[in-house]
Amino acid sequence: MATNRATLKSRILALLCCVVAGGFLVSCSSPTATTPPATGPLVHQSRDLINQNISVAARTNYDTPFTVTPTARNVKVAGSFNTFGGLPNAIQVYIMADAVYPDWLKGRQVDIAYDSGSRSTGTFDVSIAKPGLYHLLFSNYAEASVAPAQQVTANVTLQWDDVAGS
Protein backbone atom coordinates (compact mmCIF):
# COMPACT_ATOMS: atom_id res chain seq x y z
CA MET A 1 0.00 0.00 0.00
CA ALA A 2 2.86 2.38 0.84
CA THR A 3 4.54 1.68 -2.51
CA ASN A 4 1.31 2.43 -4.38
CA ARG A 5 1.08 5.78 -2.59
CA ALA A 6 4.71 6.58 -3.33
CA THR A 7 4.23 5.62 -6.98
CA LEU A 8 1.07 7.73 -7.22
CA LYS A 9 2.82 10.73 -5.63
CA SER A 10 5.77 10.45 -8.00
CA ARG A 11 3.45 10.20 -11.03
CA ILE A 12 1.47 13.26 -9.91
CA LEU A 13 4.71 15.16 -9.30
CA ALA A 14 6.01 14.17 -12.76
CA LEU A 15 2.72 15.25 -14.37
CA LEU A 16 2.84 18.63 -12.59
CA CYS A 17 6.42 19.16 -13.74
CA CYS A 18 5.37 18.45 -17.35
CA VAL A 19 2.46 20.90 -17.14
CA VAL A 20 4.66 23.66 -15.67
CA ALA A 21 7.43 23.05 -18.22
CA GLY A 22 4.92 23.01 -21.10
CA GLY A 23 3.35 26.27 -19.94
CA PHE A 24 6.79 27.87 -19.71
CA LEU A 25 7.68 26.77 -23.26
CA VAL A 26 4.39 28.08 -24.66
CA SER A 27 4.78 31.45 -22.92
CA CYS A 28 8.36 31.82 -24.18
CA SER A 29 7.42 31.10 -27.79
CA SER A 30 4.26 33.27 -27.91
CA PRO A 31 4.56 36.83 -29.25
CA THR A 32 4.05 39.52 -26.65
CA ALA A 33 2.80 43.09 -26.74
CA THR A 34 6.40 44.29 -26.71
CA THR A 35 7.19 42.65 -30.06
CA PRO A 36 8.54 45.46 -32.25
CA PRO A 37 6.59 46.26 -35.43
CA ALA A 38 7.81 44.94 -38.76
CA THR A 39 10.46 46.95 -40.51
CA GLY A 40 10.90 47.72 -44.16
CA PRO A 41 10.39 50.54 -46.63
CA LEU A 42 7.75 53.09 -45.65
CA VAL A 43 4.86 53.92 -47.96
CA HIS A 44 2.96 57.22 -47.62
CA GLN A 45 -0.79 56.75 -47.23
CA SER A 46 -3.81 58.97 -46.64
CA ARG A 47 -7.57 58.78 -46.35
CA ASP A 48 -10.35 61.31 -46.00
CA LEU A 49 -11.74 61.61 -42.50
CA ILE A 50 -14.39 64.02 -43.72
CA ASN A 51 -14.92 65.79 -47.04
CA GLN A 52 -18.43 67.22 -47.01
CA ASN A 53 -20.83 69.84 -45.70
CA ILE A 54 -22.14 69.03 -42.23
CA SER A 55 -24.73 70.54 -39.93
CA VAL A 56 -23.85 70.79 -36.23
CA ALA A 57 -26.89 71.47 -34.05
CA ALA A 58 -26.61 73.89 -31.13
CA ARG A 59 -24.95 72.41 -28.03
CA THR A 60 -23.84 69.26 -29.92
CA ASN A 61 -20.72 67.79 -31.51
CA TYR A 62 -20.18 66.16 -34.88
CA ASP A 63 -17.79 63.27 -34.12
CA THR A 64 -15.55 61.52 -36.65
CA PRO A 65 -13.61 58.76 -34.85
CA PHE A 66 -10.42 57.41 -36.45
CA THR A 67 -7.72 54.89 -35.57
CA VAL A 68 -3.93 55.20 -35.72
CA THR A 69 -2.33 51.75 -36.03
CA PRO A 70 0.83 50.72 -34.14
CA THR A 71 2.82 50.46 -37.40
CA ALA A 72 1.88 53.97 -38.61
CA ARG A 73 4.67 56.57 -38.56
CA ASN A 74 4.69 60.36 -39.13
CA VAL A 75 0.93 60.54 -38.54
CA LYS A 76 -0.86 63.82 -39.03
CA VAL A 77 -4.40 65.10 -39.38
CA ALA A 78 -4.57 68.01 -41.81
CA GLY A 79 -7.47 69.98 -43.14
CA SER A 80 -9.65 73.03 -43.30
CA PHE A 81 -13.12 74.12 -42.27
CA ASN A 82 -15.44 77.00 -43.09
CA THR A 83 -18.77 77.85 -41.46
CA PHE A 84 -21.64 79.40 -43.39
CA GLY A 85 -25.35 80.12 -43.25
CA GLY A 86 -26.22 81.71 -39.93
CA LEU A 87 -24.98 83.52 -36.88
CA PRO A 88 -22.77 83.35 -34.89
CA ASN A 89 -21.08 81.63 -37.82
CA ALA A 90 -18.44 79.94 -35.66
CA ILE A 91 -17.45 76.39 -34.78
CA GLN A 92 -14.75 74.84 -32.60
CA VAL A 93 -12.64 71.92 -33.89
CA TYR A 94 -10.94 69.44 -31.56
CA ILE A 95 -8.73 66.38 -31.99
CA MET A 96 -8.32 64.16 -28.94
CA ALA A 97 -7.53 60.61 -27.85
CA ASP A 98 -10.44 58.35 -27.00
CA ALA A 99 -9.04 57.93 -23.46
CA VAL A 100 -9.84 61.57 -22.61
CA TYR A 101 -13.03 61.91 -24.67
CA PRO A 102 -15.51 60.87 -21.90
CA ASP A 103 -13.97 63.36 -19.45
CA TRP A 104 -14.01 66.11 -22.09
CA LEU A 105 -17.73 65.46 -22.67
CA LYS A 106 -18.26 66.02 -18.93
CA GLY A 107 -16.55 69.42 -19.17
CA ARG A 108 -13.34 68.38 -17.44
CA GLN A 109 -9.92 69.77 -18.39
CA VAL A 110 -8.05 67.20 -20.50
CA ASP A 111 -4.96 67.10 -22.70
CA ILE A 112 -6.01 67.32 -26.33
CA ALA A 113 -4.04 67.27 -29.56
CA TYR A 114 -5.81 70.28 -31.13
CA ASP A 115 -8.26 73.04 -30.23
CA SER A 116 -9.06 75.59 -32.95
CA GLY A 117 -10.83 78.01 -30.64
CA SER A 118 -14.16 79.44 -31.78
CA ARG A 119 -13.68 80.37 -35.44
CA SER A 120 -15.59 80.77 -38.66
CA THR A 121 -12.75 79.36 -40.77
CA GLY A 122 -9.44 77.65 -40.19
CA THR A 123 -6.73 75.26 -41.33
CA PHE A 124 -4.70 72.84 -39.25
CA ASP A 125 -1.91 70.28 -39.50
CA VAL A 126 -1.67 68.23 -36.30
CA SER A 127 0.88 65.48 -35.52
CA ILE A 128 -0.35 62.37 -33.71
CA ALA A 129 2.42 60.60 -31.77
CA LYS A 130 0.76 57.47 -30.36
CA PRO A 131 -1.38 54.69 -31.82
CA GLY A 132 -4.98 54.38 -30.70
CA LEU A 133 -8.52 55.60 -31.25
CA TYR A 134 -9.00 59.37 -31.71
CA HIS A 135 -11.88 61.78 -32.27
CA LEU A 136 -12.11 64.66 -34.74
CA LEU A 137 -14.88 66.85 -33.33
CA PHE A 138 -16.76 69.84 -34.70
CA SER A 139 -18.39 71.45 -31.68
CA ASN A 140 -21.18 74.04 -31.68
CA TYR A 141 -21.47 75.75 -28.29
CA ALA A 142 -24.03 78.32 -29.48
CA GLU A 143 -27.39 78.43 -27.76
CA ALA A 144 -30.27 77.12 -29.85
CA SER A 145 -32.03 80.49 -29.51
CA VAL A 146 -29.04 82.16 -31.23
CA ALA A 147 -28.30 79.56 -33.91
CA PRO A 148 -30.16 76.27 -34.20
CA ALA A 149 -27.29 74.78 -36.25
CA GLN A 150 -23.97 75.72 -37.79
CA GLN A 151 -23.30 74.68 -41.36
CA VAL A 152 -19.69 73.64 -41.95
CA THR A 153 -17.69 72.67 -45.01
CA ALA A 154 -15.02 70.30 -43.71
CA ASN A 155 -12.12 68.77 -45.62
CA VAL A 156 -9.82 66.71 -43.38
CA THR A 157 -7.40 63.88 -44.19
CA LEU A 158 -5.46 61.41 -42.08
CA GLN A 159 -1.92 61.02 -43.45
CA TRP A 160 0.79 58.56 -42.37
CA ASP A 161 3.73 56.43 -43.44
CA ASP A 162 3.47 52.69 -42.97
CA VAL A 163 5.62 49.64 -43.63
CA ALA A 164 4.96 48.32 -47.14
CA GLY A 165 2.42 45.50 -47.02
CA SER A 166 1.03 46.38 -43.56
PDB file of C-alpha atoms in Angstrom:
ATOM      1  CA  MET A   1       0.000   0.000   0.000  1.00  0.00           C
ATOM      2  CA  ALA A   2       2.859   2.378   0.842  1.00  0.00           C
ATOM      3  CA  THR A   3       4.537   1.676  -2.508  1.00  0.00           C
ATOM      4  CA  ASN A   4       1.311   2.430  -4.382  1.00  0.00           C
ATOM      5  CA  ARG A   5       1.082   5.784  -2.593  1.00  0.00           C
ATOM      6  CA  ALA A   6       4.713   6.583  -3.327  1.00  0.00           C
ATOM      7  CA  THR A   7       4.232   5.622  -6.981  1.00  0.00           C
ATOM      8  CA  LEU A   8       1.072   7.732  -7.218  1.00  0.00           C
ATOM      9  CA  LYS A   9       2.825  10.731  -5.625  1.00  0.00           C
ATOM     10  CA  SER A  10       5.773  10.448  -8.000  1.00  0.00           C
ATOM     11  CA  ARG A  11       3.449  10.201 -11.029  1.00  0.00           C
ATOM     12  CA  ILE A  12       1.474  13.262  -9.905  1.00  0.00           C
ATOM     13  CA  LEU A  13       4.714  15.156  -9.303  1.00  0.00           C
ATOM     14  CA  ALA A  14       6.005  14.173 -12.761  1.00  0.00           C
ATOM     15  CA  LEU A  15       2.717  15.253 -14.366  1.00  0.00           C
ATOM     16  CA  LEU A  16       2.840  18.632 -12.586  1.00  0.00           C
ATOM     17  CA  CYS A  17       6.422  19.157 -13.742  1.00  0.00           C
ATOM     18  CA  CYS A  18       5.373  18.451 -17.352  1.00  0.00           C
ATOM     19  CA  VAL A  19       2.459  20.905 -17.137  1.00  0.00           C
ATOM     20  CA  VAL A  20       4.656  23.656 -15.673  1.00  0.00           C
ATOM     21  CA  ALA A  21       7.428  23.048 -18.225  1.00  0.00           C
ATOM     22  CA  GLY A  22       4.919  23.011 -21.099  1.00  0.00           C
ATOM     23  CA  GLY A  23       3.354  26.269 -19.945  1.00  0.00           C
ATOM     24  CA  PHE A  24       6.786  27.870 -19.711  1.00  0.00           C
ATOM     25  CA  LEU A  25       7.679  26.771 -23.260  1.00  0.00           C
ATOM     26  CA  VAL A  26       4.394  28.083 -24.663  1.00  0.00           C
ATOM     27  CA  SER A  27       4.779  31.449 -22.923  1.00  0.00           C
ATOM     28  CA  CYS A  28       8.360  31.823 -24.180  1.00  0.00           C
ATOM     29  CA  SER A  29       7.420  31.099 -27.787  1.00  0.00           C
ATOM     30  CA  SER A  30       4.260  33.270 -27.914  1.00  0.00           C
ATOM     31  CA  PRO A  31       4.565  36.828 -29.252  1.00  0.00           C
ATOM     32  CA  THR A  32       4.046  39.524 -26.650  1.00  0.00           C
ATOM     33  CA  ALA A  33       2.805  43.093 -26.741  1.00  0.00           C
ATOM     34  CA  THR A  34       6.404  44.292 -26.711  1.00  0.00           C
ATOM     35  CA  THR A  35       7.195  42.654 -30.058  1.00  0.00           C
ATOM     36  CA  PRO A  36       8.539  45.459 -32.253  1.00  0.00           C
ATOM     37  CA  PRO A  37       6.593  46.257 -35.432  1.00  0.00           C
ATOM     38  CA  ALA A  38       7.806  44.936 -38.762  1.00  0.00           C
ATOM     39  CA  THR A  39      10.464  46.948 -40.507  1.00  0.00           C
ATOM     40  CA  GLY A  40      10.905  47.721 -44.164  1.00  0.00           C
ATOM     41  CA  PRO A  41      10.390  50.536 -46.633  1.00  0.00           C
ATOM     42  CA  LEU A  42       7.748  53.090 -45.646  1.00  0.00           C
ATOM     43  CA  VAL A  43       4.858  53.917 -47.955  1.00  0.00           C
ATOM     44  CA  HIS A  44       2.957  57.217 -47.619  1.00  0.00           C
ATOM     45  CA  GLN A  45      -0.794  56.752 -47.230  1.00  0.00           C
ATOM     46  CA  SER A  46      -3.810  58.967 -46.641  1.00  0.00           C
ATOM     47  CA  ARG A  47      -7.567  58.775 -46.345  1.00  0.00           C
ATOM     48  CA  ASP A  48     -10.345  61.308 -45.997  1.00  0.00           C
ATOM     49  CA  LEU A  49     -11.739  61.615 -42.501  1.00  0.00           C
ATOM     50  CA  ILE A  50     -14.387  64.025 -43.722  1.00  0.00           C
ATOM     51  CA  ASN A  51     -14.916  65.785 -47.037  1.00  0.00           C
ATOM     52  CA  GLN A  52     -18.434  67.225 -47.007  1.00  0.00           C
ATOM     53  CA  ASN A  53     -20.829  69.837 -45.699  1.00  0.00           C
ATOM     54  CA  ILE A  54     -22.136  69.027 -42.226  1.00  0.00           C
ATOM     55  CA  SER A  55     -24.730  70.536 -39.930  1.00  0.00           C
ATOM     56  CA  VAL A  56     -23.854  70.790 -36.234  1.00  0.00           C
ATOM     57  CA  ALA A  57     -26.889  71.467 -34.052  1.00  0.00           C
ATOM     58  CA  ALA A  58     -26.606  73.891 -31.135  1.00  0.00           C
ATOM     59  CA  ARG A  59     -24.947  72.414 -28.028  1.00  0.00           C
ATOM     60  CA  THR A  60     -23.841  69.260 -29.916  1.00  0.00           C
ATOM     61  CA  ASN A  61     -20.722  67.790 -31.514  1.00  0.00           C
ATOM     62  CA  TYR A  62     -20.178  66.160 -34.881  1.00  0.00           C
ATOM     63  CA  ASP A  63     -17.792  63.272 -34.120  1.00  0.00           C
ATOM     64  CA  THR A  64     -15.553  61.524 -36.652  1.00  0.00           C
ATOM     65  CA  PRO A  65     -13.610  58.761 -34.849  1.00  0.00           C
ATOM     66  CA  PHE A  66     -10.418  57.415 -36.448  1.00  0.00           C
ATOM     67  CA  THR A  67      -7.717  54.892 -35.565  1.00  0.00           C
ATOM     68  CA  VAL A  68      -3.934  55.204 -35.715  1.00  0.00           C
ATOM     69  CA  THR A  69      -2.327  51.752 -36.030  1.00  0.00           C
ATOM     70  CA  PRO A  70       0.835  50.718 -34.145  1.00  0.00           C
ATOM     71  CA  THR A  71       2.820  50.460 -37.402  1.00  0.00           C
ATOM     72  CA  ALA A  72       1.884  53.970 -38.605  1.00  0.00           C
ATOM     73  CA  ARG A  73       4.668  56.570 -38.561  1.00  0.00           C
ATOM     74  CA  ASN A  74       4.688  60.355 -39.129  1.00  0.00           C
ATOM     75  CA  VAL A  75       0.935  60.536 -38.539  1.00  0.00           C
ATOM     76  CA  LYS A  76      -0.865  63.819 -39.029  1.00  0.00           C
ATOM     77  CA  VAL A  77      -4.395  65.099 -39.380  1.00  0.00           C
ATOM     78  CA  ALA A  78      -4.574  68.007 -41.810  1.00  0.00           C
ATOM     79  CA  GLY A  79      -7.472  69.981 -43.139  1.00  0.00           C
ATOM     80  CA  SER A  80      -9.647  73.030 -43.303  1.00  0.00           C
ATOM     81  CA  PHE A  81     -13.117  74.117 -42.274  1.00  0.00           C
ATOM     82  CA  ASN A  82     -15.439  76.995 -43.089  1.00  0.00           C
ATOM     83  CA  THR A  83     -18.769  77.849 -41.463  1.00  0.00           C
ATOM     84  CA  PHE A  84     -21.640  79.401 -43.392  1.00  0.00           C
ATOM     85  CA  GLY A  85     -25.350  80.120 -43.246  1.00  0.00           C
ATOM     86  CA  GLY A  86     -26.221  81.707 -39.932  1.00  0.00           C
ATOM     87  CA  LEU A  87     -24.978  83.520 -36.879  1.00  0.00           C
ATOM     88  CA  PRO A  88     -22.775  83.346 -34.887  1.00  0.00           C
ATOM     89  CA  ASN A  89     -21.075  81.629 -37.824  1.00  0.00           C
ATOM     90  CA  ALA A  90     -18.440  79.940 -35.657  1.00  0.00           C
ATOM     91  CA  ILE A  91     -17.446  76.388 -34.777  1.00  0.00           C
ATOM     92  CA  GLN A  92     -14.753  74.836 -32.598  1.00  0.00           C
ATOM     93  CA  VAL A  93     -12.641  71.924 -33.887  1.00  0.00           C
ATOM     94  CA  TYR A  94     -10.939  69.443 -31.559  1.00  0.00           C
ATOM     95  CA  ILE A  95      -8.732  66.383 -31.987  1.00  0.00           C
ATOM     96  CA  MET A  96      -8.324  64.159 -28.939  1.00  0.00           C
ATOM     97  CA  ALA A  97      -7.532  60.612 -27.849  1.00  0.00           C
ATOM     98  CA  ASP A  98     -10.438  58.347 -26.998  1.00  0.00           C
ATOM     99  CA  ALA A  99      -9.042  57.930 -23.464  1.00  0.00           C
ATOM    100  CA  VAL A 100      -9.843  61.571 -22.608  1.00  0.00           C
ATOM    101  CA  TYR A 101     -13.030  61.909 -24.672  1.00  0.00           C
ATOM    102  CA  PRO A 102     -15.507  60.866 -21.903  1.00  0.00           C
ATOM    103  CA  ASP A 103     -13.969  63.360 -19.453  1.00  0.00           C
ATOM    104  CA  TRP A 104     -14.008  66.111 -22.095  1.00  0.00           C
ATOM    105  CA  LEU A 105     -17.730  65.461 -22.671  1.00  0.00           C
ATOM    106  CA  LYS A 106     -18.264  66.021 -18.933  1.00  0.00           C
ATOM    107  CA  GLY A 107     -16.549  69.415 -19.169  1.00  0.00           C
ATOM    108  CA  ARG A 108     -13.336  68.383 -17.442  1.00  0.00           C
ATOM    109  CA  GLN A 109      -9.919  69.773 -18.393  1.00  0.00           C
ATOM    110  CA  VAL A 110      -8.047  67.199 -20.503  1.00  0.00           C
ATOM    111  CA  ASP A 111      -4.961  67.099 -22.699  1.00  0.00           C
ATOM    112  CA  ILE A 112      -6.011  67.315 -26.326  1.00  0.00           C
ATOM    113  CA  ALA A 113      -4.038  67.273 -29.561  1.00  0.00           C
ATOM    114  CA  TYR A 114      -5.808  70.279 -31.135  1.00  0.00           C
ATOM    115  CA  ASP A 115      -8.261  73.042 -30.227  1.00  0.00           C
ATOM    116  CA  SER A 116      -9.060  75.591 -32.951  1.00  0.00           C
ATOM    117  CA  GLY A 117     -10.832  78.006 -30.644  1.00  0.00           C
ATOM    118  CA  SER A 118     -14.164  79.436 -31.778  1.00  0.00           C
ATOM    119  CA  ARG A 119     -13.684  80.372 -35.437  1.00  0.00           C
ATOM    120  CA  SER A 120     -15.593  80.774 -38.661  1.00  0.00           C
ATOM    121  CA  THR A 121     -12.747  79.364 -40.768  1.00  0.00           C
ATOM    122  CA  GLY A 122      -9.435  77.646 -40.195  1.00  0.00           C
ATOM    123  CA  THR A 123      -6.731  75.261 -41.329  1.00  0.00           C
ATOM    124  CA  PHE A 124      -4.701  72.842 -39.247  1.00  0.00           C
ATOM    125  CA  ASP A 125      -1.905  70.283 -39.503  1.00  0.00           C
ATOM    126  CA  VAL A 126      -1.672  68.230 -36.297  1.00  0.00           C
ATOM    127  CA  SER A 127       0.877  65.480 -35.524  1.00  0.00           C
ATOM    128  CA  ILE A 128      -0.352  62.366 -33.707  1.00  0.00           C
ATOM    129  CA  ALA A 129       2.419  60.605 -31.771  1.00  0.00           C
ATOM    130  CA  LYS A 130       0.761  57.469 -30.361  1.00  0.00           C
ATOM    131  CA  PRO A 131      -1.379  54.686 -31.819  1.00  0.00           C
ATOM    132  CA  GLY A 132      -4.981  54.382 -30.703  1.00  0.00           C
ATOM    133  CA  LEU A 133      -8.524  55.605 -31.253  1.00  0.00           C
ATOM    134  CA  TYR A 134      -8.995  59.373 -31.707  1.00  0.00           C
ATOM    135  CA  HIS A 135     -11.884  61.780 -32.268  1.00  0.00           C
ATOM    136  CA  LEU A 136     -12.107  64.660 -34.741  1.00  0.00           C
ATOM    137  CA  LEU A 137     -14.880  66.850 -33.334  1.00  0.00           C
ATOM    138  CA  PHE A 138     -16.762  69.838 -34.702  1.00  0.00           C
ATOM    139  CA  SER A 139     -18.387  71.449 -31.684  1.00  0.00           C
ATOM    140  CA  ASN A 140     -21.175  74.039 -31.676  1.00  0.00           C
ATOM    141  CA  TYR A 141     -21.473  75.752 -28.292  1.00  0.00           C
ATOM    142  CA  ALA A 142     -24.025  78.318 -29.476  1.00  0.00           C
ATOM    143  CA  GLU A 143     -27.391  78.433 -27.760  1.00  0.00           C
ATOM    144  CA  ALA A 144     -30.272  77.120 -29.855  1.00  0.00           C
ATOM    145  CA  SER A 145     -32.026  80.491 -29.512  1.00  0.00           C
ATOM    146  CA  VAL A 146     -29.040  82.159 -31.231  1.00  0.00           C
ATOM    147  CA  ALA A 147     -28.302  79.558 -33.906  1.00  0.00           C
ATOM    148  CA  PRO A 148     -30.158  76.268 -34.202  1.00  0.00           C
ATOM    149  CA  ALA A 149     -27.291  74.785 -36.250  1.00  0.00           C
ATOM    150  CA  GLN A 150     -23.966  75.721 -37.786  1.00  0.00           C
ATOM    151  CA  GLN A 151     -23.299  74.679 -41.359  1.00  0.00           C
ATOM    152  CA  VAL A 152     -19.687  73.645 -41.945  1.00  0.00           C
ATOM    153  CA  THR A 153     -17.693  72.671 -45.008  1.00  0.00           C
ATOM    154  CA  ALA A 154     -15.022  70.295 -43.706  1.00  0.00           C
ATOM    155  CA  ASN A 155     -12.116  68.766 -45.623  1.00  0.00           C
ATOM    156  CA  VAL A 156      -9.819  66.714 -43.380  1.00  0.00           C
ATOM    157  CA  THR A 157      -7.405  63.883 -44.188  1.00  0.00           C
ATOM    158  CA  LEU A 158      -5.464  61.409 -42.077  1.00  0.00           C
ATOM    159  CA  GLN A 159      -1.915  61.019 -43.447  1.00  0.00           C
ATOM    160  CA  TRP A 160       0.786  58.559 -42.374  1.00  0.00           C
ATOM    161  CA  ASP A 161       3.726  56.430 -43.441  1.00  0.00           C
ATOM    162  CA  ASP A 162       3.472  52.687 -42.968  1.00  0.00           C
ATOM    163  CA  VAL A 163       5.620  49.643 -43.627  1.00  0.00           C
ATOM    164  CA  ALA A 164       4.957  48.321 -47.144  1.00  0.00           C
ATOM    165  CA  GLY A 165       2.425  45.497 -47.021  1.00  0.00           C
ATOM    166  CA  SER A 166       1.034  46.385 -43.565  1.00  0.00           C
TER     167      SER A 166
END
